[in-house]
Structure formats: C-alpha cells, structure tokens
XYZ file of C-alpha atoms in Angstrom:
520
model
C -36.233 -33.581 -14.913
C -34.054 -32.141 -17.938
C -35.500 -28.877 -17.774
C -35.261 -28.730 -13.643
C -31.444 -29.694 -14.479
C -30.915 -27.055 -16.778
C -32.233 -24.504 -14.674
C -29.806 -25.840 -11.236
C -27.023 -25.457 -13.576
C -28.200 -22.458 -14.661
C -28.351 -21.062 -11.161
C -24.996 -22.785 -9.932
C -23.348 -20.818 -12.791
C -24.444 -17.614 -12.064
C -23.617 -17.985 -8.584
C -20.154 -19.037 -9.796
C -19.660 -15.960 -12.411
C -20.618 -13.748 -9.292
C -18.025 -15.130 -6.990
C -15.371 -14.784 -9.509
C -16.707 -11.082 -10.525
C -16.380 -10.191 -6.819
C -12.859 -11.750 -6.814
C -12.069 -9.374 -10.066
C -13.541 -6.851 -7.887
C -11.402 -7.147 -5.007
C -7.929 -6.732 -7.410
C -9.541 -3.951 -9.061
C -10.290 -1.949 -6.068
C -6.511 -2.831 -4.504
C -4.955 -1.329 -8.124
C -7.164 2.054 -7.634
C -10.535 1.310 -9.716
C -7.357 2.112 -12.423
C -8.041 -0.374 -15.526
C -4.145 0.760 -16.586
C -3.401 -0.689 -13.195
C -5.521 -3.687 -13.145
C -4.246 -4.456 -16.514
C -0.828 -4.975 -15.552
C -1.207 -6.800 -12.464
C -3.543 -9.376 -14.734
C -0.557 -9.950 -17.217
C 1.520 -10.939 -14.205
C -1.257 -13.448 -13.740
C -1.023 -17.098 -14.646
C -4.154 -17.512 -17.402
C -3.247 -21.263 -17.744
C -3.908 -22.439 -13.970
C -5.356 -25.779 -12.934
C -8.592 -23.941 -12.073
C -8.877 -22.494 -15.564
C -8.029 -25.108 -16.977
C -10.876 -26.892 -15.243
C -13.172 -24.144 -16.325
C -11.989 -24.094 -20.057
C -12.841 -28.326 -20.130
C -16.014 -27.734 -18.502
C -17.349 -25.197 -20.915
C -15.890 -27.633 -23.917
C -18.035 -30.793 -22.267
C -21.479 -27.879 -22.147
C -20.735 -27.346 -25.720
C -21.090 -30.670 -26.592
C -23.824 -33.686 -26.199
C -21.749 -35.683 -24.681
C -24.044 -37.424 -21.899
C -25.813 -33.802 -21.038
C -27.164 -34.806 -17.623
C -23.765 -36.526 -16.619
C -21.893 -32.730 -17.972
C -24.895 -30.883 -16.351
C -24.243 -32.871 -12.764
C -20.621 -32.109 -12.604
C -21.001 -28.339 -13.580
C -23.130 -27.948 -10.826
C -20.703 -29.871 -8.521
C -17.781 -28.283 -9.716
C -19.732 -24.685 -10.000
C -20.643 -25.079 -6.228
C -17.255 -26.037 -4.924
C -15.313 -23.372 -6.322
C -17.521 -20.541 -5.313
C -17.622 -21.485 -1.650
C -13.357 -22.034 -2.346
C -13.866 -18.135 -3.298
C -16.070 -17.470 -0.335
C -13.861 -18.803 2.329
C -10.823 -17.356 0.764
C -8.674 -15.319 3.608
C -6.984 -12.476 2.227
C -4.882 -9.826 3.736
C -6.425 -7.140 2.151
C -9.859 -8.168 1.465
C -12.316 -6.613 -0.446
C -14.305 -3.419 0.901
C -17.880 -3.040 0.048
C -18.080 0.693 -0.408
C -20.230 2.319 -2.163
C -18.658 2.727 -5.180
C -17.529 -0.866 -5.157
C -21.295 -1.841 -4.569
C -22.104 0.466 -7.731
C -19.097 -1.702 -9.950
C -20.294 -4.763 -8.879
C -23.958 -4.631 -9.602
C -23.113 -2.937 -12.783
C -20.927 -6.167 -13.625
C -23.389 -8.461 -12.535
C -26.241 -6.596 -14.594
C -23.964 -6.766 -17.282
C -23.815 -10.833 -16.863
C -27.298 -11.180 -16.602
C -27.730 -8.805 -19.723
C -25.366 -11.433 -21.632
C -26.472 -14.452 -20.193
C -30.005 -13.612 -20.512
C -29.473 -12.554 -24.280
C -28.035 -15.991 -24.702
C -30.402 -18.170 -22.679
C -33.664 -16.359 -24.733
C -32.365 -16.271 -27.902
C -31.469 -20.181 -28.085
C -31.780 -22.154 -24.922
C -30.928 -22.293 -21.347
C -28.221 -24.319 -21.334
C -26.599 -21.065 -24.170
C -27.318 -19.817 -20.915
C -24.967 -21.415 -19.083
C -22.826 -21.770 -21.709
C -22.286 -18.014 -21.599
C -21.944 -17.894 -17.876
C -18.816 -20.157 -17.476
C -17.770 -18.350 -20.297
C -17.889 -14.778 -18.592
C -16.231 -16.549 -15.432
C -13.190 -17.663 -17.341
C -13.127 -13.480 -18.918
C -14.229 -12.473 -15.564
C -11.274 -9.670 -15.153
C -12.416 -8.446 -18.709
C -15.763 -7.963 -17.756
C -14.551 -5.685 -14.759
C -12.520 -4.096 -16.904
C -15.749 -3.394 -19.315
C -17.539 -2.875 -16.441
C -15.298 -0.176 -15.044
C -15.554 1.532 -17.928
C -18.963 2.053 -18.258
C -19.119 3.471 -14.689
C -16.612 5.947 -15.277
C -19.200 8.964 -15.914
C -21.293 8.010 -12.967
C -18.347 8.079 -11.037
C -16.807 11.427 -12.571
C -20.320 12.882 -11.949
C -20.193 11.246 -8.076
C -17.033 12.555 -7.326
C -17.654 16.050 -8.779
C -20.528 16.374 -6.481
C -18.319 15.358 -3.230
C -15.252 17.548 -4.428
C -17.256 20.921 -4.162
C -18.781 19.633 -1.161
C -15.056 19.757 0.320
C -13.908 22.476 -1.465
C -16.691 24.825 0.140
C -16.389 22.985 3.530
C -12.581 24.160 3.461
C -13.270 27.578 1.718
C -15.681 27.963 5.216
C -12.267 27.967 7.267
C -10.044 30.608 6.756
C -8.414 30.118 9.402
C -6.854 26.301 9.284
C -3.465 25.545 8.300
C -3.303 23.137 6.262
C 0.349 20.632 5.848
C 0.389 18.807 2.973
C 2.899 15.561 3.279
C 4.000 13.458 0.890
C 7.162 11.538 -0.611
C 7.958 7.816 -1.842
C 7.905 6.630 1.517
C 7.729 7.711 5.117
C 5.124 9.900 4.743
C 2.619 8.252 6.815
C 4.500 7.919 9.763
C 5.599 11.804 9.621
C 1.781 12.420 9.394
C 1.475 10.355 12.805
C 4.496 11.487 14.360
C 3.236 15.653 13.396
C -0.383 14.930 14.606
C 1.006 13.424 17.965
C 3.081 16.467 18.335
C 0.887 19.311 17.022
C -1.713 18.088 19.432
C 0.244 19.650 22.304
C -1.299 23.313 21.373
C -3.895 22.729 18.520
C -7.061 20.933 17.708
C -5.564 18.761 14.746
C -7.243 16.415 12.040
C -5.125 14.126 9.791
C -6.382 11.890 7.223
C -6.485 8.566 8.873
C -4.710 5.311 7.512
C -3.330 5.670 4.015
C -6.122 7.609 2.669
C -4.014 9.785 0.812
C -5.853 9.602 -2.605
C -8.378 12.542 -3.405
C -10.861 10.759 -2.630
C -9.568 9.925 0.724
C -9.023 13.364 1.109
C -12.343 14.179 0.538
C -13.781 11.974 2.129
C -11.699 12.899 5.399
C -13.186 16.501 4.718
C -16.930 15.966 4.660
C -16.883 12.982 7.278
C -14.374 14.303 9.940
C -13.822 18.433 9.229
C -14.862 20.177 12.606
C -14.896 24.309 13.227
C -13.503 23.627 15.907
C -10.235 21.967 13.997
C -7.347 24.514 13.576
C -4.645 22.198 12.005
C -5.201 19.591 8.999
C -2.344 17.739 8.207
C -3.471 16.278 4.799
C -1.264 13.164 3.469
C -0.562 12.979 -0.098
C -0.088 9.594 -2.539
C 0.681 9.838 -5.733
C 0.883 6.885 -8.619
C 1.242 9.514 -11.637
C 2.606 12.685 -12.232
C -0.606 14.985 -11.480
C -1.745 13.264 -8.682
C -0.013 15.629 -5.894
C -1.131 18.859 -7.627
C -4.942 17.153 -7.866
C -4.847 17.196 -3.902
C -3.260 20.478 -3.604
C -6.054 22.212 -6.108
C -8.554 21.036 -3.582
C -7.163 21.756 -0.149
C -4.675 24.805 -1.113
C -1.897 23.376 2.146
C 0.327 26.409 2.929
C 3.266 24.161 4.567
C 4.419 21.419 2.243
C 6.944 18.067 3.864
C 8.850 16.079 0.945
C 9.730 12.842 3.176
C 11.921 10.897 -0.012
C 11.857 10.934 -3.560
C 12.880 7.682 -4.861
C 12.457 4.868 -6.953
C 9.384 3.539 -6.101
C 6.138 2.609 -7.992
C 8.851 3.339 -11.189
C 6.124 0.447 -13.176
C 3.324 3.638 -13.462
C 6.307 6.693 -13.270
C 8.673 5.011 -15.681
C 11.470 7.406 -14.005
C 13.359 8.983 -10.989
C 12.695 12.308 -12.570
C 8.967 12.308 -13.283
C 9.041 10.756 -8.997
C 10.688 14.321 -8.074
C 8.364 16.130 -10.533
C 5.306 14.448 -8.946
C 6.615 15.228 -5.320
C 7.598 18.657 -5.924
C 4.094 19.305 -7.219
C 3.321 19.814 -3.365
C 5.882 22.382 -2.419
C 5.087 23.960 -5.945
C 1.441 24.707 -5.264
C 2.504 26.559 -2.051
C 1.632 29.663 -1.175
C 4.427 33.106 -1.449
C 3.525 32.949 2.585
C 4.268 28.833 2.461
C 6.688 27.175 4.108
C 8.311 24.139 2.887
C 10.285 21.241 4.210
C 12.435 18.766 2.671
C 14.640 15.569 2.950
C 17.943 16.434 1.453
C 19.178 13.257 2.468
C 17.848 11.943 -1.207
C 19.688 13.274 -3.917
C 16.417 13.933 -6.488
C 15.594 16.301 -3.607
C 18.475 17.680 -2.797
C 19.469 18.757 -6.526
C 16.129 20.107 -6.668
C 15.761 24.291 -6.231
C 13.051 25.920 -3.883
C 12.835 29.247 -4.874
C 8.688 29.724 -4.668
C 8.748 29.755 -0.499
C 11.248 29.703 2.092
C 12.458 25.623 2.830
C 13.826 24.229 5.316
C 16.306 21.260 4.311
C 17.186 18.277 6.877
C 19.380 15.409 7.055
C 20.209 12.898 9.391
C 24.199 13.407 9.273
C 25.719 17.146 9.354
C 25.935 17.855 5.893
C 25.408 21.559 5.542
C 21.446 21.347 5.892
C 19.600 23.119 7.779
C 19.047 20.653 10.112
C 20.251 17.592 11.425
C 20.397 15.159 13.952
C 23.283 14.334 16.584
C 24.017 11.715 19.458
C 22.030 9.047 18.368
C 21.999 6.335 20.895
C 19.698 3.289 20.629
C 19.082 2.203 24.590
C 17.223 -0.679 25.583
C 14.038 1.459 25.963
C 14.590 4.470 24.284
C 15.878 5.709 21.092
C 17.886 9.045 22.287
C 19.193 11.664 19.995
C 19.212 15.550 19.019
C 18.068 17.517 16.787
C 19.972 20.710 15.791
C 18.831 23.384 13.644
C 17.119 27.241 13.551
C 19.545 27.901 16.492
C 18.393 24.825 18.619
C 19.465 21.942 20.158
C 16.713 19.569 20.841
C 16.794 16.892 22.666
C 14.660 14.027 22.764
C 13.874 10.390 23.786
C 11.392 8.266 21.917
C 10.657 4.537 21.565
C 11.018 4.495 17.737
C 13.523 2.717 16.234
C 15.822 3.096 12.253
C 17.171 6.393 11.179
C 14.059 6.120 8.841
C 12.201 6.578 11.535
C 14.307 10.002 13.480
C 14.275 11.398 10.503
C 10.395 11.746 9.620
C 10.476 12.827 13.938
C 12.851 15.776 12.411
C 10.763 16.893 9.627
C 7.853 16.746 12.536
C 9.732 18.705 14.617
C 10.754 21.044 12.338
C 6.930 21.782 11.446
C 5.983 22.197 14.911
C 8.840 24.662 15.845
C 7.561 26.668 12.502
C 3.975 26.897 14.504
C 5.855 27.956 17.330
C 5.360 24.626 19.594
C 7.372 24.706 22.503
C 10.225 22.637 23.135
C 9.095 21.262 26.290
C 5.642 20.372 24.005
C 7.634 19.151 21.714
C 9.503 16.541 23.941
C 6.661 15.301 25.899
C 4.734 14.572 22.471
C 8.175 12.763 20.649
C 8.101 10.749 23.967
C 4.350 9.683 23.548
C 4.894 8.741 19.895
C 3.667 5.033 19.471
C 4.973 3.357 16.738
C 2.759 2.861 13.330
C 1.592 -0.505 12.945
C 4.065 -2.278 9.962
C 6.374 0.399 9.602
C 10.201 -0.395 11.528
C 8.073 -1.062 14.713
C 9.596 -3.269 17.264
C 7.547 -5.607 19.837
C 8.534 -8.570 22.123
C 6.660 -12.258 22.188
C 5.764 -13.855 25.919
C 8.615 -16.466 24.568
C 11.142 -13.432 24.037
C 11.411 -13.323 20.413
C 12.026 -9.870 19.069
C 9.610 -8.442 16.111
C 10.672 -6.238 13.615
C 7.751 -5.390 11.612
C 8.535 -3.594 8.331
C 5.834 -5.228 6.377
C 4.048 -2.469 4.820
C 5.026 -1.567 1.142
C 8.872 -2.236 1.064
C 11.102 0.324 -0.600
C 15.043 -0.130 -1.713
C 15.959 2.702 0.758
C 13.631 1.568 4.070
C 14.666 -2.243 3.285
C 18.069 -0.720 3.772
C 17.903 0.882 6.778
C 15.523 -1.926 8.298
C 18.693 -4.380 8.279
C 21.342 -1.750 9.539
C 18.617 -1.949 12.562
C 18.225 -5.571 12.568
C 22.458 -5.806 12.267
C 22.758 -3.690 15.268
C 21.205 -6.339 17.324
C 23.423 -8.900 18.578
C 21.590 -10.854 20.845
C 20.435 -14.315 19.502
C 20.314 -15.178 16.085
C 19.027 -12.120 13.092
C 15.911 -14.153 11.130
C 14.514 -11.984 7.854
C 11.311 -12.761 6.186
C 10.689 -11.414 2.997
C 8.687 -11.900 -0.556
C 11.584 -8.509 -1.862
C 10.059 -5.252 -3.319
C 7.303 -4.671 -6.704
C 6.458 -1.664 -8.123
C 9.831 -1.264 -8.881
C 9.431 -0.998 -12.951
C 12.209 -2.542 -14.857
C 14.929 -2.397 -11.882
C 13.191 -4.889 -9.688
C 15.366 -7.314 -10.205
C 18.174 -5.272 -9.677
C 17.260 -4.195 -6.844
C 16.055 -7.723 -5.087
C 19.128 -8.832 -6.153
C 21.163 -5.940 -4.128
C 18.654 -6.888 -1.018
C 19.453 -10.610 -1.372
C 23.479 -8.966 -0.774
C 22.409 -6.811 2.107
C 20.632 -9.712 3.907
C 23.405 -12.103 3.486
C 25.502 -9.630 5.402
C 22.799 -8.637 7.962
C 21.037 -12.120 9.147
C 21.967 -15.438 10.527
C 18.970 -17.071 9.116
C 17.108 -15.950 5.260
C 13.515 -16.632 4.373
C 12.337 -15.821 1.129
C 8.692 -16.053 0.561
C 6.880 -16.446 -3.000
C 7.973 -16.403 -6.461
C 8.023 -12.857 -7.173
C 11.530 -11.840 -6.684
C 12.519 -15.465 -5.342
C 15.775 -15.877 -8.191
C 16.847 -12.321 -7.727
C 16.966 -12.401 -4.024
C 19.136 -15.866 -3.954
C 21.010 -14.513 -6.769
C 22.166 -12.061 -4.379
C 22.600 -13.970 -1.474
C 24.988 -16.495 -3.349
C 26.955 -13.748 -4.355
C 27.543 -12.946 -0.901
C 28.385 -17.176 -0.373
C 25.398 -17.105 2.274
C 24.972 -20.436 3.484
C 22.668 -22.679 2.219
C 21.522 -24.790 5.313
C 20.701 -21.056 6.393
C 18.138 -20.239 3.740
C 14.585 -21.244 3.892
C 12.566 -20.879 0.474
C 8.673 -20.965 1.207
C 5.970 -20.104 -0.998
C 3.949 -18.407 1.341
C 4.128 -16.909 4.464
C 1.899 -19.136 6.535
C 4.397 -21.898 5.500
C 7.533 -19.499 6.238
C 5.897 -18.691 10.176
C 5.958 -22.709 10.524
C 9.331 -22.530 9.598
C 9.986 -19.531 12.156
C 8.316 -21.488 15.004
C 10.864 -24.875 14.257
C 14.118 -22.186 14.264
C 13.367 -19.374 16.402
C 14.374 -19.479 20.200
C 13.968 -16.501 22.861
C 16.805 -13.636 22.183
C 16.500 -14.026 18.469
C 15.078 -10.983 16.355
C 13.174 -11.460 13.391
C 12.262 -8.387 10.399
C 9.363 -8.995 8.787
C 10.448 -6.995 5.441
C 7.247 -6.578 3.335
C 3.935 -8.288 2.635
C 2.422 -6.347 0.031
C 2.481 -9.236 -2.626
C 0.945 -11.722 -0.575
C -1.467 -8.856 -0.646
C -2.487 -9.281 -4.256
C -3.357 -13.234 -3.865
C-alpha cells in the first residue's frame, strides 16, 4: 500500500509540474520565446501567492515524516486540484501549440523527468516527488533553462526556413514589396492598403499581427503565389535591429512610418533608439524606393530622408505634403479629403478617430504612387471594414454604442480614442480601462495624464486591475472627477457586470485596452 502511494503521488506530481510548465509556456511564448522578456514580466509577478505558498508548505510536510501517508494523501489531492484549476483556466490569449512551442515544451518536460528521475533512482521515490513540487514552484526557471537549451535547434530551424523565403522571393522579380511599420497604427494601414490595392493587383499581406520574421516567413512559404504582384509586408519591432532583420530578408522598395513614439520604451529604453528602429525601414530602401511618413509625430518629422524620395502627411495643413480637409463625422459615414500631389480626394468611409483617416492617407498615398485610380481608390476606402479592437465602433440590439480600442493601448491612440468618445453626446460616455504597459519608466506618468483626459471625456470611469490603478485615479482626482462616478474592478468580467447595472440604450462605452488582462 506504501509503495502504490508513493507511486500515485508520484504520478499526481508530475502531472502537476506539467500543467504549471505549460502555464510557463504560455507567458513565454506571449513575451516572444525572449528569456530578457520573460524575465521581466516574472519580476512583475507576485512569488509569495496563496498558491505558492501552498506549494512551498507542501514540499516542507514531503520533506518530513510527519504522518507520510496522511502528507502523501493531500499532495495528491491538492496536486490534482490545481492542475485541472490550470486546465480550465480561460485566457484571452491562450497558449498556441506550434511547433516550436511543442519542441520547448517536451524539451522542459524531458528536462523534469531527467531531474526527477535522477532524484527518484538515486534515493527513493518519494526524492522523486520531492523534486517534482520542487520544479513546479521554479517552474518559470526551468522554461527559462529550457529555452536556452533550444536556442541552437531553433537558430538551425529558422535558418533553414529563412533561405527557403529568401529564394521563394528572389524567384519574383517582379513583386513590389511595402514594408509598414511604426509604434502603432500599422496594422490597420496594412488592412486599409490591401483593401485598396486590391482594386488593380493581386495582393498578399501578412495576416494578423504577424509582423515578426518569423511571421514574415512564415507568410512567405505558406501563402506566396506567382500569381501575387503586391506584398505588403508588416513590420514589429521590440529592439533596435528588428526592422532592418525583416528588410534583409524581403528587400521592400516602398517603406510607410505610421508613428514613432513612446511605446514598448521597457525593451527601447528611449524615444530616440524608437525612431532609429523605425527608420531602419525607410533606410534599407532602395535609390528607386519610395517612402512615406507621418510627420504628424515629431521623432519623425525632425528626422531627414535623403536616401529616396518621401512623401510626408499630416492630418492638419501644416506644410506636408499631404493632408486631410473637411472632416465630417455623419451618422454613417466618416467624410473627409485628402489633398496632396495636386489632388483633391474625396472620400466616405465608415471608420471612425483621426487615428484612423490618417493610416487611410498614408494608404492612399501608396496607392496613388502605383498609379490606382481615384475612382478605385474611393470605392475601396468605402469598402474598408473596420479592424477588429482598433477605434472600431458597433451597436448592441439594446442600443448601446461600442467603442472598441482594446488592442495594445498607446499614449497617443488613448488620446485620440476619447476626443472620439467626447464627440458623442448622446447618452452618457462609459470608459473601461486597465491604462497602458510597456511604457518603461514613464508609465506612470503617462496613466496618470490618461486618468486627466478621461475625467474630462466620460460621464462614467472604470478602471480595471492593479497595474496602473493609483496612477489613473491620481489623475482623475486631479481633475475633481466624481467619485460616485468611478467604478474600481479588478477584472474585467467584474467591470462588464458593472456595465450591465449602469448602461442604458444611447450611452457609448470605449473599451481602452486589454492587453494586461492578457498576461493573467
């Protein structure tokens, strides 16, 4: 009976360790398979939570011979009930079993057994399991070791599928290839091109936010037609390099710059090294490029072109090149012109935010540079649906406008988000948001300043989490918002409960941000 014991423990353990590998797992794959990255986000991490806790007391009981079969009972018990906790775990971004996160995990869970193994032959089985709620508690150190070790498989991996691109491109002479990037926007300029492109040519983006190399290639060997004249190739970037990797493997010869600001400023450190990083894309142009830029942010407008012709934009008349005019917000359209190269354009659309026309202009000014015609033009702006969590607007059966801003919030589209939400004036203005990371040593200054603009933008505040709770009521006090008007909520299934007791038909709510929910 002892030995059957040990051996259910044993088992319940292991089972355990895996679920909370595969947890460690998930984080690392959402912080880029990046250890630098993974280590961060861990020290933001509470060690000393109840579940630990639990774990630490348990492996102090299996250390002892304090009533072994009683100790042995409850580690299975408690072993059991926290790894089907992990297993029915909803999280917005859950983990994706590809193939190089199947390769990480078995190498973590070989390295387990390897340990536990050691441990259980050397002594006894119980060691065993000793060592197994051990590696559970350093689970996210064991990735990290883990990780590490499957770096030159990886390296070797990714070598192989880089040339495979780079000869499936060097095939094509003849595509044009736009390269898009920026701090933010740059997704929904890829849409709004590809939309508008597809008036005259056969045109491949990468899809979603794969904007990593390996998204990139991946796009390439899985998607990459003859037939495909146009690739419109977006462009992320956590590190100054990471634009000019992309560019050495696809070679774009038309290069967007959506923003440059101070985002992701925990891994960049600066403002300048963001423009340096951006600019990498118009730098790698060709003499024969063509480049086209937002001069609407300073760190891009004090920033020469002298390597291929640019085109500058803004959304006011500033002296750019280009610029927009007659904006008027309708109850089904979005109306407005651009003018610029000798043109007025005009054009309807149902997007919504200045954000918004002015990733349409740097789309539009693309397309005129491929010589799409206006009336193409026009009839693909108006077909433009709006990118799922990104200023898009929808209406509930109970009349309740939706704002949803929820992807990846920024200082400058968390701006421009609430002059849209102030414009409306029909109901009450709700806001939902957990405030901005990534944002290096200014996030708190700048939750703080988006605690001010939502005091002067809403009727009704919820702030969701802990992250940048303080700062954003800092703000919002300074701005004497009311208190009977502010709901605090620690997450956002308990702030939507909230949202159905206050919300009535003719109110709008902005859903500003999810992303740390994301990382829970």
């Amino acid at each position: 009976m002892t030995q059957i014991l040990s051996i259910i423990t044993f088992l319940a353990l292991l089972f355990y360790t895996a679920t909370e590998v595969k947890f460690q797992l998930q984080m690392m794959q959402q912080n880029t398979y990046r250890n630098d990255r993974y280590n961060r986000w861990l020290k933001g991490e509470s060690f000393a939570s109840v579940s630990r806790l639990v774990d630490l007391f348990l492996l102090l009981l299996l250390s002892t011979n304090f009533l072994p079969l009683f100790v042995q009972i409850v580690a299975i018990t408690v072993a059991l009930y926290k790894s089907v906790n992990h297993l029915k775990a909803k999280y917005k971004k859950p983990l994706v079993f590809t193939r190089r996160a199947t390769r990480l995990y078995v190498a973590a869970l070989l390295l387990t057994l390897v340990i536990a193994g050691l441990s259980a032959a050397t002594t006894t089985l119980n060691n065993g399991s000793r060592a197994l709620l051990a590696l559970a508690i350093l689970a996210p150190y064991l990735m990290m070791i883990a990780n590490w070790l499957m770096q030159p498989v990886e390296k070797q991996i990714n070598r192989k599928y880089y040339n495979e691109a780079k000869q499936i491109l060097a095939q094509m002479p003849g595509l044009t290839i736009i390269g898009i990037t920026g701090s933010y926007g740059k997704t929904s300029t890829k849409h709004y091109l590809y939309r508008i492109l597809c008036e005259r040519y056969n045109v491949l983006m990468t899809p979603g936010s794969f904007n990593t190399p390996m998204g990139v290639i991946r796009t390439v060997r899985e998607q990459m037609k003859p037939y495909h004249n146009v690739f419109i190739c977006e462009m992320g970037a956590k590190q100054i390099g990471d634009i000019k990797e992309i560019c050495d493997l696809v070679n774009p010869q038309i290069g967007i710059i959506t923003a440059v600001g101070e985002q992701h400023l925990e891994s960049f450190k600066s403002i300048e090294n963001v423009q340096r990083t951006k600019f990498e894309l118009v730098d790698a142009l060709p003499a024969s490029g063509f480049a086209v830029v937002n001069n609407d942010f300073p760190y891009i407008a004090n920033r020469p072109v002298d390597n291929v012709p640019v085109k500058r934009y803004t959304i006011a008349d500033t002296g750019a090149d280009y610029h927009i005019e007659n904006i008027r917000y309708d109850s089904d359209a979005t109306r407005f012109t651009v003018v610029g190269g000798g043109e007025r354009i005009e054009l309807s659309t149902k997007l919504i935010g200045e954000c918004n026309l002015s990733n349409l202009m740097a789309a539009v000014i693309v397309a005129r540079h491929l010589q799409v015609p206006v009336q193409s033009i026009q009839y693909g702006v108006s077909r433009i649906e709006q990118v799922e969590h990104r200023l898009n607007m929808k209406r509930t059966p109970g009349g309740i406008s939706i704002i949803d801003d929820a992807f990846n919030s920024n200082p400058d589209g968390a701006r421009m988000a609430l002059d849209v939400l102030r414009r409306m004036t029909q109901g009450k203005r709700i806001a939902i948001t957990p405030g901005m990371i990534e944002l290096g040593d200014k996030q708190v200054e700048y939750n703080r300043t988006l605690g001010r603009q939502l005091a002067t933008a809403c009727d009704y505040v919820m702030v969701v989490g802990r992250y940048n709770r303080d700062a954003i009521l800092a703000g919002l006090q300074a701005e004497n918002f009311p208190e009977e008007k502010l709901f605090v909520a620690d997450s956002f299934a308990e702030a939507q409960a909230r949202l159905a007791q206050v919300a009535e038909a003719g109110d709008t709510v902005l859903y500003e941000n999810d992303l740390p929910d994301t990382f829970k």
